[in-house]
Short mmCIF file of N, CA and C in Angstrom, two decimals:
data_model
loop_
_atom_site.label_atom_id
_atom_site.label_comp_id
_atom_site.label_asym_id
_atom_site.label_seq_id
_atom_site.Cartn_x
_atom_site.Cartn_y
_atom_site.Cartn_z
N UNK A 1 2.28 21.46 11.58
CA UNK A 1 0.98 21.42 11.06
C UNK A 1 0.07 22.45 11.91
N UNK A 2 0.34 22.69 13.14
CA UNK A 2 -0.42 23.64 13.84
C UNK A 2 -0.32 25.11 13.25
N UNK A 3 0.90 25.34 12.70
CA UNK A 3 1.14 26.64 12.10
C UNK A 3 0.21 26.79 10.86
N UNK A 4 0.10 25.70 10.06
CA UNK A 4 -0.64 25.80 8.77
C UNK A 4 -2.15 26.05 9.17
N UNK A 5 -2.51 25.27 10.32
CA UNK A 5 -3.91 25.40 10.72
C UNK A 5 -4.19 26.83 11.12
N UNK A 6 -3.22 27.52 11.85
CA UNK A 6 -3.36 28.83 12.23
C UNK A 6 -3.39 29.79 11.05
N UNK A 7 -2.55 29.72 10.22
CA UNK A 7 -2.51 30.59 9.05
C UNK A 7 -3.73 30.48 8.18
N UNK A 8 -4.17 29.22 8.01
CA UNK A 8 -5.46 29.07 7.07
C UNK A 8 -6.54 29.71 7.83
N UNK A 9 -6.72 29.56 9.19
CA UNK A 9 -7.86 30.02 9.89
C UNK A 9 -7.80 31.63 9.80
N UNK A 10 -6.59 32.22 9.88
CA UNK A 10 -6.43 33.68 9.73
C UNK A 10 -7.00 34.12 8.33
N UNK A 11 -6.42 33.47 7.27
CA UNK A 11 -6.96 33.84 5.86
C UNK A 11 -8.49 33.62 5.74
N UNK A 12 -8.93 32.62 6.25
CA UNK A 12 -10.34 32.34 6.20
C UNK A 12 -11.22 33.45 6.91
N UNK A 13 -10.73 33.91 8.09
CA UNK A 13 -11.40 34.92 8.85
C UNK A 13 -11.43 36.25 8.24
N UNK A 14 -10.36 36.56 7.43
CA UNK A 14 -10.29 37.90 6.87
C UNK A 14 -10.87 37.84 5.34
N UNK A 15 -11.10 36.67 4.92
CA UNK A 15 -11.78 36.49 3.61
C UNK A 15 -11.05 36.92 2.49
N UNK A 16 -9.81 36.78 2.60
CA UNK A 16 -8.88 37.15 1.40
C UNK A 16 -8.52 35.92 0.69
N UNK A 17 -9.54 35.36 0.03
CA UNK A 17 -9.35 33.97 -0.66
C UNK A 17 -8.28 33.97 -1.72
N UNK A 18 -8.22 35.14 -2.53
CA UNK A 18 -7.30 35.22 -3.46
C UNK A 18 -5.75 35.10 -2.96
N UNK A 19 -5.52 35.80 -1.87
CA UNK A 19 -4.21 35.76 -1.23
C UNK A 19 -3.91 34.27 -0.83
N UNK A 20 -4.82 33.65 -0.22
CA UNK A 20 -4.68 32.25 0.22
C UNK A 20 -4.44 31.32 -0.93
N UNK A 21 -5.18 31.58 -2.09
CA UNK A 21 -5.11 30.71 -3.27
C UNK A 21 -3.64 30.96 -3.76
N UNK A 22 -3.10 32.12 -3.86
CA UNK A 22 -1.72 32.49 -4.32
C UNK A 22 -0.74 31.65 -3.51
N UNK A 23 -0.88 31.68 -2.09
CA UNK A 23 0.06 30.99 -1.37
C UNK A 23 -0.09 29.40 -1.61
N UNK A 24 -1.30 29.02 -1.85
CA UNK A 24 -1.42 27.53 -2.20
C UNK A 24 -0.66 27.26 -3.55
N UNK A 25 -1.02 28.01 -4.55
CA UNK A 25 -0.33 27.92 -5.78
C UNK A 25 1.17 27.90 -5.69
N UNK A 26 1.75 28.88 -4.96
CA UNK A 26 3.14 28.95 -4.82
C UNK A 26 3.71 27.67 -4.10
N UNK A 27 3.00 27.22 -3.13
CA UNK A 27 3.44 25.98 -2.38
C UNK A 27 3.39 24.81 -3.37
N UNK A 28 2.34 24.73 -4.19
CA UNK A 28 2.23 23.64 -5.21
C UNK A 28 3.40 23.69 -6.18
N UNK A 29 3.69 24.82 -6.70
CA UNK A 29 4.76 25.07 -7.67
C UNK A 29 6.08 24.78 -7.09
N UNK A 30 6.24 25.16 -5.77
CA UNK A 30 7.52 24.61 -5.08
C UNK A 30 7.61 23.15 -4.95
N UNK A 31 6.49 22.62 -4.70
CA UNK A 31 6.49 21.03 -4.62
C UNK A 31 6.96 20.46 -5.98
N UNK A 32 6.31 21.07 -7.14
CA UNK A 32 6.81 20.56 -8.41
C UNK A 32 8.31 20.59 -8.67
N UNK A 33 8.88 21.74 -8.16
CA UNK A 33 10.25 22.10 -8.40
C UNK A 33 11.11 21.10 -7.59
N UNK A 34 10.66 20.77 -6.34
CA UNK A 34 11.46 19.97 -5.47
C UNK A 34 11.29 18.50 -5.66
N UNK A 35 10.08 18.00 -6.06
CA UNK A 35 9.95 16.65 -6.25
C UNK A 35 10.36 16.11 -7.75
N UNK A 36 10.12 17.00 -8.72
CA UNK A 36 10.32 16.62 -10.09
C UNK A 36 11.49 17.49 -10.84
N UNK A 37 12.01 18.38 -10.07
CA UNK A 37 13.03 19.22 -10.64
C UNK A 37 12.63 20.00 -11.77
N UNK A 38 11.34 20.43 -11.70
CA UNK A 38 10.84 21.25 -12.85
C UNK A 38 11.00 22.73 -12.51
N UNK A 39 11.83 23.41 -13.43
CA UNK A 39 12.11 24.82 -13.15
C UNK A 39 10.85 25.67 -13.11
N UNK A 40 10.95 26.67 -12.33
CA UNK A 40 9.72 27.50 -11.93
C UNK A 40 9.45 28.31 -13.21
N UNK A 41 10.35 28.66 -14.21
CA UNK A 41 10.25 29.49 -15.30
C UNK A 41 9.43 28.81 -16.33
N UNK A 42 9.37 27.58 -16.41
CA UNK A 42 8.58 26.80 -17.54
C UNK A 42 7.08 27.26 -17.56
N UNK A 43 6.55 27.44 -18.64
CA UNK A 43 5.15 27.74 -18.90
C UNK A 43 4.62 26.92 -20.04
N UNK A 44 3.30 26.80 -20.10
CA UNK A 44 2.60 26.33 -21.23
C UNK A 44 2.89 24.78 -21.49
N UNK A 45 3.03 24.48 -22.67
CA UNK A 45 3.22 23.03 -23.16
C UNK A 45 4.54 22.50 -22.61
N UNK A 46 5.52 23.24 -22.61
CA UNK A 46 6.72 22.74 -22.00
C UNK A 46 6.55 22.29 -20.57
N UNK A 47 6.02 23.09 -19.69
CA UNK A 47 5.61 22.79 -18.34
C UNK A 47 4.76 21.63 -18.34
N UNK A 48 3.66 21.57 -18.99
CA UNK A 48 2.68 20.44 -19.11
C UNK A 48 3.48 19.04 -19.46
N UNK A 49 4.27 19.09 -20.48
CA UNK A 49 4.99 17.90 -20.81
C UNK A 49 5.86 17.31 -19.80
N UNK A 50 6.65 18.31 -19.20
CA UNK A 50 7.69 17.84 -18.18
C UNK A 50 6.85 17.41 -16.84
N UNK A 51 5.89 18.01 -16.52
CA UNK A 51 5.13 17.56 -15.36
C UNK A 51 4.38 16.31 -15.53
N UNK A 52 3.84 16.12 -16.74
CA UNK A 52 3.07 14.90 -16.96
C UNK A 52 4.10 13.68 -17.04
N UNK A 53 5.23 13.84 -17.65
CA UNK A 53 6.17 12.72 -17.85
C UNK A 53 6.83 12.47 -16.61
N UNK A 54 7.13 13.45 -15.69
CA UNK A 54 7.77 13.13 -14.39
C UNK A 54 6.79 12.57 -13.38
N UNK A 55 5.49 13.00 -13.40
CA UNK A 55 4.65 12.68 -12.39
C UNK A 55 3.74 11.46 -12.70
N UNK A 56 3.70 11.16 -13.99
CA UNK A 56 2.92 10.03 -14.27
C UNK A 56 1.35 10.41 -14.50
N UNK A 57 1.11 11.59 -14.52
CA UNK A 57 -0.33 12.21 -14.76
C UNK A 57 -0.38 12.37 -16.24
N UNK A 58 -1.65 12.49 -16.66
CA UNK A 58 -1.92 12.64 -18.11
C UNK A 58 -1.69 14.20 -18.35
N UNK A 59 -1.37 14.48 -19.64
CA UNK A 59 -1.37 15.92 -20.07
C UNK A 59 -2.73 16.59 -19.89
N UNK A 60 -3.88 15.80 -19.99
CA UNK A 60 -5.13 16.43 -19.73
C UNK A 60 -5.24 16.79 -18.22
N UNK A 61 -4.85 15.97 -17.38
CA UNK A 61 -4.96 16.25 -15.85
C UNK A 61 -4.02 17.44 -15.56
N UNK A 62 -2.83 17.54 -16.07
CA UNK A 62 -1.93 18.47 -15.85
C UNK A 62 -2.52 19.83 -16.39
N UNK A 63 -2.91 19.82 -17.59
CA UNK A 63 -3.59 21.03 -18.27
C UNK A 63 -4.74 21.45 -17.49
N UNK A 64 -5.50 20.73 -16.96
CA UNK A 64 -6.63 21.11 -16.21
C UNK A 64 -6.38 21.90 -14.99
N UNK A 65 -5.37 21.37 -14.17
CA UNK A 65 -4.99 22.05 -13.01
C UNK A 65 -4.21 23.36 -13.26
N UNK A 66 -3.30 23.31 -14.32
CA UNK A 66 -2.52 24.42 -14.59
C UNK A 66 -3.46 25.66 -15.23
N UNK A 67 -4.49 25.18 -16.04
CA UNK A 67 -5.38 26.25 -16.45
C UNK A 67 -6.24 26.82 -15.26
N UNK A 68 -6.41 26.06 -14.26
CA UNK A 68 -7.31 26.48 -13.22
C UNK A 68 -6.42 27.55 -12.49
N UNK A 69 -5.09 27.15 -12.19
CA UNK A 69 -4.13 28.01 -11.62
C UNK A 69 -4.05 29.38 -12.34
N UNK A 70 -3.91 29.26 -13.65
CA UNK A 70 -3.86 30.64 -14.39
C UNK A 70 -5.16 31.37 -14.33
N UNK A 71 -6.29 30.82 -14.31
CA UNK A 71 -7.49 31.48 -14.09
C UNK A 71 -7.57 32.24 -12.78
N UNK A 72 -7.12 31.55 -11.78
CA UNK A 72 -7.27 32.21 -10.39
C UNK A 72 -6.20 33.35 -10.31
N UNK A 73 -5.01 33.12 -10.98
CA UNK A 73 -4.02 34.10 -10.96
C UNK A 73 -4.41 35.44 -11.63
N UNK A 74 -5.35 35.34 -12.67
CA UNK A 74 -5.81 36.41 -13.45
C UNK A 74 -6.82 37.19 -12.84
N UNK A 75 -7.60 36.69 -11.68
CA UNK A 75 -8.73 37.32 -11.07
C UNK A 75 -8.14 38.27 -10.04
N UNK A 76 -8.92 39.40 -9.85
CA UNK A 76 -8.49 40.26 -8.62
C UNK A 76 -9.14 39.82 -7.37
N UNK A 77 -10.08 38.88 -7.34
CA UNK A 77 -10.79 38.29 -6.12
C UNK A 77 -11.33 37.03 -6.61
N UNK A 78 -11.37 36.10 -5.61
CA UNK A 78 -12.06 34.83 -5.88
C UNK A 78 -13.03 34.55 -4.69
N UNK A 79 -13.99 33.65 -4.89
CA UNK A 79 -14.87 33.24 -3.82
C UNK A 79 -14.30 32.10 -3.06
N UNK A 80 -14.97 31.87 -2.02
CA UNK A 80 -14.46 30.75 -1.09
C UNK A 80 -14.70 29.40 -1.78
N UNK A 81 -15.75 29.34 -2.70
CA UNK A 81 -15.95 28.14 -3.45
C UNK A 81 -14.84 27.93 -4.56
N UNK A 82 -14.39 29.05 -5.15
CA UNK A 82 -13.31 29.00 -6.09
C UNK A 82 -12.17 28.54 -5.43
N UNK A 83 -11.89 28.95 -4.13
CA UNK A 83 -10.61 28.62 -3.46
C UNK A 83 -10.69 27.03 -3.13
N UNK A 84 -11.90 26.66 -2.74
CA UNK A 84 -11.98 25.28 -2.30
C UNK A 84 -11.81 24.38 -3.55
N UNK A 85 -12.33 24.85 -4.66
CA UNK A 85 -12.26 24.04 -5.91
C UNK A 85 -10.69 23.93 -6.35
N UNK A 86 -10.09 25.00 -6.29
CA UNK A 86 -8.63 25.08 -6.72
C UNK A 86 -7.90 24.09 -5.71
N UNK A 87 -8.11 24.16 -4.40
CA UNK A 87 -7.37 23.38 -3.49
C UNK A 87 -7.76 21.88 -3.72
N UNK A 88 -8.98 21.54 -4.04
CA UNK A 88 -9.36 20.12 -4.21
C UNK A 88 -8.53 19.68 -5.63
N UNK A 89 -8.51 20.43 -6.56
CA UNK A 89 -7.80 20.13 -7.74
C UNK A 89 -6.34 19.77 -7.56
N UNK A 90 -5.70 20.72 -6.73
CA UNK A 90 -4.25 20.55 -6.48
C UNK A 90 -4.05 19.28 -5.59
N UNK A 91 -4.90 19.13 -4.58
CA UNK A 91 -4.83 18.02 -3.70
C UNK A 91 -5.04 16.66 -4.43
N UNK A 92 -5.61 16.64 -5.58
CA UNK A 92 -5.96 15.43 -6.27
C UNK A 92 -4.65 14.92 -6.93
N UNK A 93 -3.63 15.70 -7.06
CA UNK A 93 -2.34 15.30 -7.59
C UNK A 93 -1.59 14.45 -6.57
N UNK A 94 -1.86 14.52 -5.46
CA UNK A 94 -1.16 13.61 -4.36
C UNK A 94 0.28 13.84 -4.35
N UNK A 95 0.73 15.16 -4.38
CA UNK A 95 2.24 15.35 -4.35
C UNK A 95 2.80 15.25 -3.06
#
């Protein structure tokens, strides 16, 4: 846990919120793969359906977080607030 704190402090100090968001997204997607055996190559409805059925979350909840992830991935830079919002949404899944 100390390592995670150190890394997050480093990213926060250099203000590269998009880089940190991409790391957070990668970690989340790895969790999906490890916990629910959801292949990393799945996208769209196929991913949403598998994720919802295996996690017990609704399609709407899954769609919301996955759309948020896609929006962040498409941007060249994000604000600290956008990073916090993404992290909050990911943490709401309690993986």
